[in-house]
Coordinates of C-alpha atoms and ligand atoms in Angstrom, one line a residue:
M25 CA -75.7 194.8 -79.1
C26 CA -77.8 194.2 -82.1
G27 CA -81.5 195.0 -82.0
I28 CA -84.5 193.7 -84.0
V29 CA -87.9 195.3 -84.7
G30 CA -90.6 194.1 -87.0
A31 CA -94.2 194.8 -87.7
V32 CA -97.2 193.4 -89.8
S33 CA -100.0 195.9 -89.8
E34 CA -102.9 197.6 -91.7
R35 CA -100.9 200.9 -91.5
D36 CA -97.6 202.0 -92.9
V37 CA -94.9 200.5 -90.6
Q38 CA -91.9 202.8 -91.3
G39 CA -92.6 205.1 -88.3
I40 CA -93.2 202.1 -85.9
L41 CA -89.9 200.5 -87.0
L42 CA -87.9 203.7 -86.7
E43 CA -89.3 204.5 -83.3
G44 CA -88.5 200.9 -82.3
L45 CA -84.9 201.3 -83.4
R46 CA -84.6 204.6 -81.5
R47 CA -85.7 202.7 -78.4
L48 CA -83.0 200.1 -79.0
E49 CA -80.2 202.6 -79.5
Y50 CA -79.2 202.3 -75.8
R51 CA -78.0 198.7 -76.5
G52 CA -75.1 200.0 -78.5
Y53 CA -74.7 199.7 -82.3
D54 CA -72.8 201.0 -85.3
S55 CA -75.3 200.9 -88.2
A56 CA -79.0 200.6 -88.8
G57 CA -81.3 199.5 -91.5
M58 CA -84.8 198.6 -92.6
A59 CA -86.6 196.5 -95.2
V60 CA -90.3 197.0 -96.0
V61 CA -92.5 195.0 -98.4
G62 CA -94.1 197.7 -100.5
S63 CA -97.5 197.8 -102.2
E64 CA -96.1 196.3 -105.4
S65 CA -94.8 193.4 -103.4
Q66 CA -91.3 194.5 -103.8
I67 CA -88.7 194.9 -101.0
Q68 CA -87.4 198.4 -100.3
R69 CA -84.3 198.6 -98.2
A70 CA -82.4 201.4 -96.5
R71 CA -79.2 201.0 -94.6
E72 CA -76.9 203.6 -93.0
V73 CA -73.7 203.5 -91.0
G74 CA -73.9 205.4 -87.7
K75 CA -77.0 206.6 -85.8
V76 CA -80.6 205.8 -86.4
A77 CA -81.0 209.5 -87.1
A78 CA -79.0 208.9 -90.3
L79 CA -81.4 206.1 -91.3
A80 CA -84.3 208.4 -90.6
D81 CA -82.9 211.1 -92.9
A82 CA -82.3 208.5 -95.6
I83 CA -85.9 207.2 -95.3
E84 CA -87.3 210.7 -95.3
A85 CA -85.5 211.4 -98.6
N86 CA -86.5 208.0 -100.1
P87 CA -89.5 206.5 -98.2
V88 CA -89.9 202.8 -97.9
A89 CA -93.6 202.7 -97.2
G90 CA -95.5 199.4 -96.7
H91 CA -97.5 197.3 -94.3
M92 CA -94.8 194.8 -93.3
G93 CA -91.2 195.3 -92.5
I94 CA -88.2 194.4 -90.4
A95 CA -85.5 196.7 -89.0
H96 CA -82.2 196.3 -87.2
T97 CA -79.4 198.0 -85.3
R98 CA -76.1 196.2 -85.9
W99 CA -73.2 195.8 -83.5
A100 CA -70.3 194.5 -85.6
T101 CA -69.2 190.9 -85.0
H102 CA -68.4 189.5 -88.5
G103 CA -67.0 192.3 -90.6
E104 CA -66.5 196.0 -90.0
P105 CA -69.3 198.6 -89.5
S106 CA -70.2 199.5 -93.1
Q107 CA -73.3 199.9 -95.2
Q108 CA -72.7 196.6 -96.9
N109 CA -72.5 194.7 -93.6
A110 CA -75.5 196.5 -92.1
H111 CA -78.8 194.5 -91.9
P112 CA -81.3 193.7 -93.4
H113 CA -79.5 191.3 -95.7
M114 CA -81.0 190.0 -98.8
S115 CA -80.8 187.0 -101.0
G116 CA -81.8 188.0 -104.4
D117 CA -84.3 190.9 -104.4
R118 CA -87.2 189.1 -102.8
L119 CA -86.0 187.8 -99.4
A120 CA -84.8 190.0 -96.5
I121 CA -83.6 189.0 -93.1
V122 CA -82.4 190.6 -89.8
H123 CA -80.4 188.6 -87.3
N124 CA -79.0 188.9 -83.8
G125 CA -76.4 186.5 -82.5
I126 CA -73.6 184.6 -84.0
I127 CA -73.7 181.6 -86.5
E128 CA -70.7 179.5 -85.5
N129 CA -70.6 177.3 -88.7
Y130 CA -71.1 180.3 -91.0
Q131 CA -67.8 179.7 -92.9
E132 CA -68.7 176.1 -93.7
L133 CA -72.2 177.2 -94.9
R134 CA -70.7 180.1 -96.8
D135 CA -68.3 177.8 -98.7
E136 CA -71.1 175.5 -99.5
L137 CA -73.4 178.2 -100.8
K138 CA -70.7 179.8 -102.8
A139 CA -70.0 176.5 -104.5
E140 CA -73.7 176.5 -105.4
G141 CA -73.4 179.9 -107.1
Y142 CA -74.7 182.2 -104.3
E143 CA -72.8 185.6 -104.4
F144 CA -71.9 187.4 -101.2
T145 CA -71.9 191.2 -100.8
S146 CA -71.0 191.3 -97.1
Q147 CA -68.7 189.7 -94.7
T148 CA -71.5 188.8 -92.3
D149 CA -72.8 185.5 -91.0
T150 CA -76.3 186.8 -91.6
E151 CA -76.0 186.9 -95.3
V152 CA -75.2 183.2 -95.2
V153 CA -78.5 182.6 -93.4
A154 CA -80.4 184.7 -96.0
H155 CA -78.9 182.6 -98.9
L156 CA -79.5 179.3 -97.0
I157 CA -83.2 180.2 -96.5
N158 CA -83.5 181.3 -100.1
K159 CA -82.0 178.0 -101.2
H160 CA -84.6 176.0 -99.3
Y161 CA -87.3 178.4 -100.5
Q162 CA -86.6 177.3 -104.0
A163 CA -87.9 173.8 -103.2
D164 CA -91.5 174.5 -102.0
K165 CA -91.9 178.3 -102.4
N166 CA -92.9 178.3 -98.7
L167 CA -91.1 180.7 -96.4
Y168 CA -92.1 179.1 -93.2
K169 CA -90.8 175.7 -94.3
A170 CA -87.7 177.2 -95.7
V171 CA -86.8 178.9 -92.4
K172 CA -87.6 175.8 -90.5
T173 CA -85.3 173.7 -92.6
A174 CA -82.6 176.2 -92.5
M175 CA -82.7 176.3 -88.7
T176 CA -81.6 172.6 -88.7
R177 CA -78.4 173.7 -90.3
L178 CA -77.5 176.6 -88.0
R179 CA -75.2 176.2 -85.1
G180 CA -74.7 179.1 -82.7
A181 CA -77.1 181.7 -81.2
Y182 CA -79.6 183.6 -83.2
A183 CA -82.9 185.5 -83.3
L184 CA -84.1 185.9 -86.9
A185 CA -86.9 187.7 -88.7
V186 CA -87.4 187.0 -92.3
V187 CA -89.7 188.4 -95.0
H188 CA -90.3 187.4 -98.6
S189 CA -92.0 189.7 -101.1
D190 CA -94.0 186.8 -102.7
E191 CA -95.6 186.3 -99.3
P192 CA -96.4 189.9 -98.3
D193 CA -98.9 189.0 -95.5
H194 CA -96.5 187.4 -92.9
M195 CA -93.0 187.2 -91.5
V196 CA -91.3 184.2 -90.1
V197 CA -89.2 184.6 -86.9
S198 CA -87.3 182.2 -84.8
R199 CA -85.0 182.1 -81.8
E200 CA -82.2 180.0 -80.5
G201 CA -79.9 181.6 -77.9
S202 CA -80.9 185.2 -78.5
P203 CA -84.0 186.8 -77.1
L204 CA -87.1 187.6 -79.3
V205 CA -90.4 188.8 -78.1
V206 CA -93.7 189.0 -80.0
G207 CA -95.8 192.2 -79.3
V208 CA -99.5 191.5 -79.5
G209 CA -101.6 194.3 -81.1
I210 CA -105.1 194.7 -82.3
G211 CA -105.2 194.0 -86.1
E212 CA -101.4 194.2 -86.1
N213 CA -98.6 192.3 -84.5
F214 CA -94.9 193.1 -83.9
I215 CA -91.6 191.4 -83.0
A216 CA -88.5 192.8 -81.3
S217 CA -85.4 191.7 -79.4
D218 CA -86.5 193.8 -76.4
Q219 CA -90.0 194.7 -75.4
L220 CA -88.9 198.3 -74.8
A221 CA -88.8 198.8 -78.6
L222 CA -92.5 198.2 -78.9
L223 CA -94.0 200.1 -75.9
P224 CA -95.5 202.9 -78.1
V225 CA -97.6 200.2 -79.9
T226 CA -98.4 197.6 -77.3
D227 CA -97.9 196.5 -73.7
R228 CA -98.8 192.8 -74.3
F229 CA -95.9 190.4 -75.0
M230 CA -95.3 186.8 -75.7
F231 CA -91.7 185.6 -75.1
L232 CA -90.5 183.0 -77.6
E233 CA -88.6 180.1 -76.1
E234 CA -85.4 178.4 -77.3
G235 CA -86.0 176.7 -80.6
D236 CA -89.4 178.3 -81.3
I237 CA -90.4 179.3 -84.8
A238 CA -93.3 181.7 -85.3
D239 CA -95.5 182.8 -88.2
I240 CA -96.5 186.4 -87.6
R241 CA -99.5 187.9 -89.4
K242 CA -101.5 191.0 -88.6
D243 CA -104.4 189.0 -87.2
K244 CA -102.7 185.7 -86.2
I245 CA -99.6 184.4 -84.3
A246 CA -98.8 180.7 -84.7
I247 CA -95.8 179.2 -82.8
E248 CA -94.2 175.8 -83.0
D249 CA -91.6 174.6 -80.5
R250 CA -88.3 172.9 -81.5
D251 CA -90.1 169.5 -81.8
G252 CA -92.6 170.9 -84.3
N253 CA -95.5 171.0 -81.8
A254 CA -98.0 173.9 -82.1
V255 CA -97.6 175.8 -78.8
E256 CA -99.2 178.8 -77.1
R257 CA -96.9 181.2 -75.3
S258 CA -98.7 183.1 -72.5
I259 CA -99.2 186.8 -72.9
T260 CA -97.7 189.1 -70.2
R261 CA -98.3 192.8 -69.7
F262 CA -95.3 195.1 -69.5
E263 CA -95.2 196.2 -65.9
H264 CA -93.4 199.6 -65.8
A265 CA -94.8 203.0 -66.7
S266 CA -94.2 203.7 -70.3
D267 CA -92.4 207.0 -69.6
S268 CA -89.7 205.1 -67.8
A269 CA -87.8 204.8 -71.1
D270 CA -87.7 208.6 -71.5
K271 CA -84.8 210.9 -70.4
G272 CA -87.2 213.5 -69.0
E273 CA -85.4 216.6 -67.7
Y274 CA -82.0 214.9 -67.5
R275 CA -79.2 215.4 -70.0
H276 CA -78.4 211.7 -70.1
Y277 CA -80.1 208.5 -69.2
M278 CA -77.2 207.6 -66.9
L279 CA -77.8 210.7 -64.8
K280 CA -81.5 210.1 -64.7
E281 CA -80.9 206.5 -63.6
I282 CA -78.4 207.6 -60.9
Y283 CA -81.0 210.0 -59.6
E284 CA -83.7 207.3 -59.6
Q285 CA -81.8 205.3 -57.0
P286 CA -83.6 206.4 -53.8
K287 CA -86.9 205.5 -55.4
V288 CA -85.9 202.1 -57.0
V289 CA -83.8 201.0 -54.0
K290 CA -86.9 201.6 -51.9
A291 CA -89.1 199.8 -54.4
T292 CA -86.8 196.7 -54.3
M293 CA -87.2 196.4 -50.5
T294 CA -90.9 197.4 -50.3
G295 CA -93.2 194.5 -49.5
R296 CA -90.2 192.4 -48.6
I297 CA -89.3 193.8 -45.2
T298 CA -91.2 194.9 -42.1
D299 CA -89.7 197.3 -39.5
S300 CA -87.4 194.6 -38.3
R301 CA -87.7 191.5 -40.4
V302 CA -87.1 190.2 -43.9
L303 CA -90.3 188.6 -45.2
E304 CA -88.9 185.4 -46.5
Q305 CA -92.1 184.5 -48.3
A306 CA -91.7 187.7 -50.4
L307 CA -88.6 186.1 -51.9
G308 CA -90.7 183.3 -53.3
T309 CA -93.1 180.8 -51.9
D310 CA -90.5 178.1 -51.9
A311 CA -87.7 180.3 -50.4
A312 CA -87.9 178.9 -46.9
K313 CA -87.8 175.3 -48.0
L314 CA -84.9 176.0 -50.4
L315 CA -82.8 178.1 -48.0
E316 CA -83.1 175.7 -45.1
N317 CA -80.7 173.2 -46.8
V318 CA -78.2 175.5 -48.5
R319 CA -74.7 174.8 -47.4
H320 CA -72.8 176.7 -50.1
V321 CA -73.6 179.5 -52.5
Q322 CA -72.0 179.7 -56.0
I323 CA -72.6 183.2 -57.5
I324 CA -72.2 183.7 -61.3
A325 CA -72.4 187.0 -63.2
C326 CA -70.6 189.4 -65.5
G327 CA -69.3 193.0 -65.2
T328 CA -71.2 195.2 -62.8
S329 CA -73.4 192.3 -61.8
Y330 CA -70.3 190.3 -60.8
H331 CA -69.2 193.2 -58.5
A332 CA -72.6 192.9 -56.8
G333 CA -71.9 189.2 -56.3
M334 CA -68.6 190.0 -54.8
V335 CA -70.2 192.3 -52.2
A336 CA -72.8 189.6 -51.5
R337 CA -70.0 187.2 -50.7
Y338 CA -69.0 189.3 -47.7
W339 CA -72.6 189.4 -46.5
I340 CA -73.3 185.7 -47.0
E341 CA -70.2 184.6 -45.2
E342 CA -70.4 187.2 -42.4
L343 CA -74.2 187.0 -41.7
A344 CA -75.0 183.4 -42.6
G345 CA -71.6 181.8 -42.1
V346 CA -72.3 179.9 -45.4
P347 CA -69.3 179.6 -47.7
C348 CA -69.8 181.5 -50.9
S349 CA -67.8 181.5 -54.2
V350 CA -68.1 184.1 -56.9
E351 CA -66.9 183.7 -60.5
V352 CA -67.4 185.5 -63.8
A353 CA -69.7 183.5 -66.0
S354 CA -67.3 183.4 -69.0
E355 CA -64.7 181.7 -66.8
F356 CA -67.0 179.4 -64.9
R357 CA -68.6 177.9 -68.0
Y358 CA -65.3 176.7 -69.5
R359 CA -63.7 174.9 -66.6
K360 CA -64.4 171.8 -64.6
H361 CA -65.7 172.5 -61.1
V362 CA -66.1 170.5 -57.9
I363 CA -69.7 171.0 -56.8
Q364 CA -70.1 170.9 -53.0
Q365 CA -73.2 169.2 -51.8
D366 CA -76.3 171.4 -51.4
T367 CA -74.9 174.3 -53.3
L368 CA -77.3 177.0 -54.4
F369 CA -76.5 178.4 -57.9
L370 CA -77.1 182.2 -57.9
C371 CA -77.1 184.2 -61.1
I372 CA -77.1 187.9 -61.1
S373 CA -78.0 189.8 -64.3
Q374 CA -79.7 193.1 -65.0
S375 CA -80.9 192.1 -68.5
G376 CA -81.4 188.4 -67.9
E377 CA -80.1 187.8 -71.4
T378 CA -76.3 187.8 -71.0
A379 CA -75.1 184.9 -73.1
D380 CA -72.3 183.8 -70.7
T381 CA -74.5 183.9 -67.6
L382 CA -77.3 182.0 -69.3
A383 CA -74.8 179.4 -70.6
A384 CA -73.5 179.0 -67.0
L385 CA -77.0 178.5 -65.7
R386 CA -77.8 175.9 -68.3
Q387 CA -74.7 174.0 -67.4
A388 CA -75.4 174.3 -63.7
K389 CA -78.9 172.8 -64.1
K390 CA -77.4 169.7 -65.7
A391 CA -74.5 169.6 -63.2
G392 CA -76.4 168.9 -60.0
F393 CA -76.7 172.1 -58.1
R394 CA -79.4 172.2 -55.4
A395 CA -81.4 174.9 -57.2
A396 CA -80.9 178.0 -59.3
L397 CA -81.8 181.4 -58.0
A398 CA -81.8 184.5 -60.3
I399 CA -81.5 188.1 -59.3
C400 CA -82.7 190.0 -62.3
N401 CA -84.3 193.2 -63.5
V402 CA -86.2 192.2 -66.6
P403 CA -89.4 190.2 -66.1
G404 CA -89.9 187.5 -68.8
S405 CA -86.2 187.4 -69.6
S406 CA -84.5 184.0 -70.3
L407 CA -82.8 184.0 -66.9
V408 CA -86.0 184.6 -65.1
R409 CA -87.9 181.9 -67.0
E410 CA -85.2 179.3 -66.6
S411 CA -84.4 179.7 -62.9
D412 CA -86.2 177.9 -60.0
L413 CA -86.5 181.0 -57.8
V414 CA -86.3 184.6 -58.8
I415 CA -85.8 187.9 -56.8
M416 CA -86.7 190.7 -59.2
T417 CA -85.0 194.0 -58.7
Q418 CA -87.3 196.9 -59.2
A419 CA -85.0 199.2 -61.0
G420 CA -87.2 199.7 -64.1
P421 CA -85.7 199.8 -67.6
E422 CA -82.1 200.8 -67.5
I423 CA -81.1 202.5 -70.7
G424 CA -77.6 203.9 -70.0
V425 CA -75.1 201.3 -71.1
A426 CA -73.2 201.8 -67.8
S427 CA -75.1 200.1 -65.1
T428 CA -76.0 202.2 -62.1
K429 CA -79.5 201.7 -60.6
A430 CA -79.3 198.0 -61.6
F431 CA -76.3 197.6 -59.3
T432 CA -77.6 199.2 -56.2
T433 CA -80.9 197.4 -56.5
Q434 CA -79.1 194.1 -57.0
L435 CA -77.3 194.9 -53.8
V436 CA -80.6 195.4 -52.0
A437 CA -81.9 192.1 -53.3
L438 CA -78.7 190.3 -52.4
L439 CA -78.8 191.7 -48.9
L440 CA -82.4 190.5 -48.4
F441 CA -81.3 187.1 -49.6
S442 CA -78.3 187.1 -47.3
V443 CA -80.4 187.9 -44.3
A444 CA -83.0 185.3 -45.2
L445 CA -80.3 182.7 -45.6
A446 CA -78.6 183.9 -42.4
R447 CA -81.9 183.3 -40.4
H448 CA -81.6 179.6 -41.2
N449 CA -78.1 179.7 -40.0
G450 CA -78.3 181.3 -36.6
L451 CA -78.7 185.0 -37.2
S452 CA -80.2 186.6 -34.1
E453 CA -83.4 188.5 -34.2
E454 CA -81.6 191.6 -32.8
K455 CA -79.0 191.5 -35.6
E456 CA -81.7 191.0 -38.2
A457 CA -83.6 194.0 -36.8
E458 CA -80.5 196.1 -36.8
I459 CA -79.8 195.3 -40.5
V460 CA -83.4 195.9 -41.6
K461 CA -83.5 199.2 -39.8
A462 CA -80.2 200.2 -41.6
L463 CA -81.8 199.1 -44.9
H464 CA -84.8 201.4 -44.3
L465 CA -82.4 204.3 -44.0
V466 CA -80.6 203.6 -47.3
P467 CA -83.0 205.5 -49.7
G468 CA -82.6 208.7 -47.6
Q469 CA -78.8 208.2 -47.4
V470 CA -78.6 207.8 -51.2
S471 CA -80.5 211.1 -51.5
D472 CA -78.0 212.8 -49.2
V473 CA -75.2 211.6 -51.4
L474 CA -77.0 212.9 -54.5
A475 CA -77.1 216.3 -52.8
L476 CA -73.3 216.3 -53.0
D477 CA -73.5 216.2 -56.8
G478 CA -72.2 219.8 -57.3
E479 CA -69.1 219.1 -55.1
I480 CA -68.5 215.8 -56.9
E481 CA -68.7 217.6 -60.3
N482 CA -66.1 220.1 -59.0
M483 CA -63.9 217.2 -58.0
S484 CA -64.2 215.6 -61.4
K485 CA -62.2 218.4 -63.0
A486 CA -59.0 216.9 -61.5
F487 CA -59.5 213.8 -63.6
M488 CA -60.1 215.4 -67.0
D489 CA -56.5 215.4 -68.2
K490 CA -55.4 212.2 -66.5
N491 CA -54.8 208.9 -68.4
H492 CA -54.8 206.5 -65.4
S493 CA -56.3 206.2 -62.0
L494 CA -56.4 203.9 -59.1
F495 CA -59.4 202.9 -56.9
L496 CA -58.9 201.5 -53.4
G497 CA -61.2 199.8 -50.9
R498 CA -61.0 197.2 -48.2
G499 CA -63.4 194.4 -47.3
S500 CA -66.8 194.8 -48.9
Q501 CA -65.7 198.2 -50.2
Y502 CA -63.1 196.5 -52.5
P503 CA -65.8 195.4 -55.0
V504 CA -67.3 199.0 -54.7
A505 CA -63.9 200.3 -55.7
M506 CA -63.9 197.8 -58.6
E507 CA -67.3 199.0 -59.7
G508 CA -66.1 202.7 -59.5
A509 CA -63.1 201.8 -61.7
L510 CA -65.3 200.0 -64.2
K511 CA -67.7 203.0 -64.4
L512 CA -64.8 205.5 -65.0
K513 CA -63.1 203.4 -67.6
E514 CA -66.2 202.5 -69.6
I515 CA -67.6 206.0 -70.0
S516 CA -64.6 208.3 -69.7
Y517 CA -62.0 206.0 -71.3
I518 CA -59.6 206.8 -68.5
H519 CA -57.7 203.7 -67.5
A520 CA -58.8 202.8 -64.0
E521 CA -57.8 199.9 -61.9
A522 CA -59.1 198.8 -58.5
Y523 CA -57.1 197.2 -55.7
P524 CA -57.8 196.0 -52.3
A525 CA -55.9 198.7 -50.4
G526 CA -53.7 196.2 -48.6
E527 CA -52.3 195.0 -51.9
L528 CA -50.9 198.4 -52.8
K529 CA -47.4 197.8 -51.6
H530 CA -47.3 194.5 -53.4
G531 CA -46.9 196.2 -56.8
P532 CA -49.3 199.0 -57.8
L533 CA -47.6 201.5 -55.5
A534 CA -44.9 201.7 -58.2
L535 CA -47.3 203.4 -60.4
V536 CA -48.2 206.2 -58.0
D537 CA -47.1 209.7 -58.8
S538 CA -48.8 213.1 -59.2
E539 CA -50.3 212.0 -62.5
M540 CA -52.2 209.1 -60.9
P541 CA -55.2 210.2 -59.0
V542 CA -56.2 207.6 -56.3
V543 CA -59.8 207.3 -55.3
T544 CA -60.7 205.7 -52.0
V545 CA -64.0 204.7 -50.3
A546 CA -63.7 204.8 -46.5
P547 CA -66.8 204.1 -44.5
N548 CA -66.2 203.9 -40.7
N549 CA -65.5 200.2 -40.1
D550 CA -62.9 198.0 -38.5
L551 CA -60.6 198.4 -41.4
V552 CA -60.6 202.2 -41.5
E553 CA -57.3 202.6 -39.5
K554 CA -55.6 200.1 -41.8
L555 CA -57.0 202.0 -44.8
K556 CA -55.6 205.3 -43.4
S557 CA -52.1 203.8 -43.4
N558 CA -52.5 202.8 -47.0
L559 CA -53.5 206.4 -47.8
E560 CA -50.3 207.6 -46.2
E561 CA -48.3 205.2 -48.4
V562 CA -49.9 207.0 -51.5
R563 CA -49.4 210.5 -50.1
A564 CA -45.7 209.8 -49.4
R565 CA -45.2 209.0 -53.1
G566 CA -46.8 212.3 -54.2
G567 CA -50.1 210.6 -55.2
E568 CA -53.2 212.8 -55.0
L569 CA -56.0 211.3 -53.0
F570 CA -59.8 211.6 -53.4
V571 CA -61.4 210.1 -50.4
F572 CA -65.1 209.5 -49.9
A573 CA -65.3 209.0 -46.1
D574 CA -67.6 208.8 -43.2
K575 CA -67.1 211.8 -40.9
A576 CA -66.4 209.4 -38.0
A577 CA -63.7 207.7 -40.0
G578 CA -61.4 210.7 -39.2
V579 CA -59.8 211.1 -42.6
K580 CA -58.5 214.7 -42.6
A581 CA -58.3 216.9 -45.7
E582 CA -54.9 218.4 -46.3
P583 CA -52.9 219.3 -49.4
G584 CA -53.1 216.4 -51.8
I585 CA -55.9 214.7 -49.8
H586 CA -59.4 215.8 -50.9
V587 CA -62.0 214.4 -48.6
M588 CA -65.8 214.3 -49.3
Q589 CA -67.8 213.5 -46.2
L590 CA -70.6 211.0 -46.7
P591 CA -73.5 210.4 -44.3
S592 CA -72.9 207.9 -41.5
V593 CA -74.0 204.6 -42.7
H594 CA -74.3 201.1 -41.2
E595 CA -71.3 199.0 -42.1
I596 CA -73.5 196.4 -43.8
T597 CA -75.4 198.8 -46.1
A598 CA -72.3 201.0 -46.8
P599 CA -71.5 199.4 -50.1
I600 CA -74.9 200.5 -51.5
V601 CA -74.4 204.1 -50.4
Y602 CA -70.7 204.4 -51.2
T603 CA -71.3 203.3 -54.8
V604 CA -73.3 206.4 -55.6
P605 CA -70.5 209.1 -55.4
L606 CA -68.3 207.0 -57.6
Q607 CA -71.1 206.8 -60.3
L608 CA -71.4 210.6 -60.1
L609 CA -67.7 211.1 -60.3
S610 CA -67.4 209.0 -63.5
Y611 CA -70.5 210.6 -65.0
H612 CA -69.0 214.1 -64.6
V613 CA -65.6 213.2 -65.8
A614 CA -67.2 211.7 -69.0
V615 CA -69.3 214.8 -69.5
L616 CA -66.2 217.0 -69.2
K617 CA -64.4 214.9 -71.6
G618 CA -67.3 215.0 -74.0
T619 CA -67.7 211.2 -74.5
D620 CA -70.9 209.5 -75.4
V621 CA -72.1 208.9 -71.9
D622 CA -75.1 206.7 -72.6
Q623 CA -73.6 204.7 -75.4
P624 CA -69.8 204.4 -74.8
R625 CA -67.7 203.3 -77.7
N626 CA -67.4 199.5 -78.4
L627 CA -69.9 198.6 -75.7
A628 CA -73.4 197.1 -75.7
K629 CA -76.1 197.1 -73.1
S630 CA -77.2 193.6 -73.3
V631 CA -74.4 191.2 -74.2
T632 CA -76.3 188.4 -75.9
V633 CA -73.3 186.9 -77.8
E634 CA -70.3 185.2 -76.3
Ligands
F6R716 C1 -71.1 197.8 -66.8 C2 -72.2 196.9 -67.3 C3 -71.8 195.6 -67.7 C4 -72.9 194.6 -67.3 C5 -72.6 193.2 -67.8 C6 -73.6 192.2 -67.4 O1 -71.6 199.1 -66.5 O2 -73.3 197.3 -67.4 O3 -70.6 195.2 -67.1 O4 -73.0 194.6 -65.9 O5 -72.5 193.2 -69.2 O6 -74.9 192.5 -67.8 P1 -76.1 191.8 -67.1 O7 -76.2 192.4 -65.7 O8 -77.3 192.3 -68.0 O9 -76.0 190.4 -67.1

């Protein structure tokens, strides 16, 4: 999704902006651009379709040197990926703007501005904002005032950064619905849509809030809230090691992040459990008071995070006996719901900036849920700031578009939450101790699965020339199968569908033949015998099976049934461990197919628009 970087400094900002864009590449984009106010107070602009490297080449050939500039990676919403549609957009030759988000009333504004004589060179909603600000600029020749007035006309979601060559000492930025962070430097200041972009230049950040407008100078940051009050936004330090955004020895971020799982899964439980207990206080000082009265849990999330929520439903209902509903945010936000009394609203999001999830949270806060709990990976994100209680996952920055370590750490956080809730609902000390002991074993078990990487890579060859595949699981392994199917389709572009294994004969069995590989996760649990019958149904139709199974599950390898034995795992923690081989399988299929593993086509890391 689109990315913004900006800098006001003593030094030339080209390098800072380019490095910032490189660090935002993981979000997914189709073109990149930069506008810098030069020493003659003129705006110099470069825009290229494709990778940031193409922009870097263009800038090397024709430098855009200067002390203040804005830059952008665009993910097309209004208008195809093209140089003309790439940001920054200009109005005349003195005002430039970059924008994330979507302006919903852009057509109405475009018609109005056209009637007033403004000419459009792109199909974007952003150019409309550029002209609108320019129009207001003509009244007072004051950029800050012009942006502020223009904001009153904009409907939709946006983060904006605007420069004017007649005011070469400052830029004006604002946010409404899309994230924007100010990086605080010494004698220089920065802005970005994601703090990762600015880690080479600062580790101190101010998060702008909804409706904020800010004046950014090299030695001063002044912020006003939506009501026009001057406000201070507190400065927080970035918590993760700065090398966490590097690929290191790995070929792809996704592989690096898969391999980080033993460490980050452990980090997510560290300090929150003893040998035998979940430390409820570690989930938040108000956790005990809050959980005491919860009678229903409503989970909301998107994509991979939604799958984590689906696993959690099994845990919450099984361990706590508390009813739990799970829904994708984009559906939840557009329907009427019956809110049961004392319902806890639980949002799960890696980025904490997913537009649908945030919209659902904002609705829920008005609708009378008991409280809002967030499970999130990004400190300072909108979700974290707007929730009553937060359990942070400790995955560190996740750069690969396909979520891996974020998912397994979400599962850990959700299991801690489920146990804490269950304790208020009659979970015995023995059972809690059993689960916590099983949790302690998970990092080691994930390492054991990673040791099977070579075998999984070998297995992946069977998928290379296939167009479709089926993933099966039962019980809490059904969402694991869904997550495996999502991983395969998003990075290898092979069509993959997941089914609860018991549903096979109600339709999808018709698809099974030798061209349809069927992947199954089979830990040793109550459902394994039923699962084995489902596998027979596939085998009888000539389908080739790839089974990840507990040794004790007794699934035997034979022609057409490939079995990979996984470590013996407690039934409750099995979804965390069984996810990992499916991640590796997708990764290797994608590498064999030569797709862009870290930035799959058409996808973005952080989906900040609807
Ligand atoms: C898939 C993936 C997406 C995200 C989804 C929600 O690999 O990463 O499906 O899970 O866009 O994002 P967050 O968790 O940031 O709200």
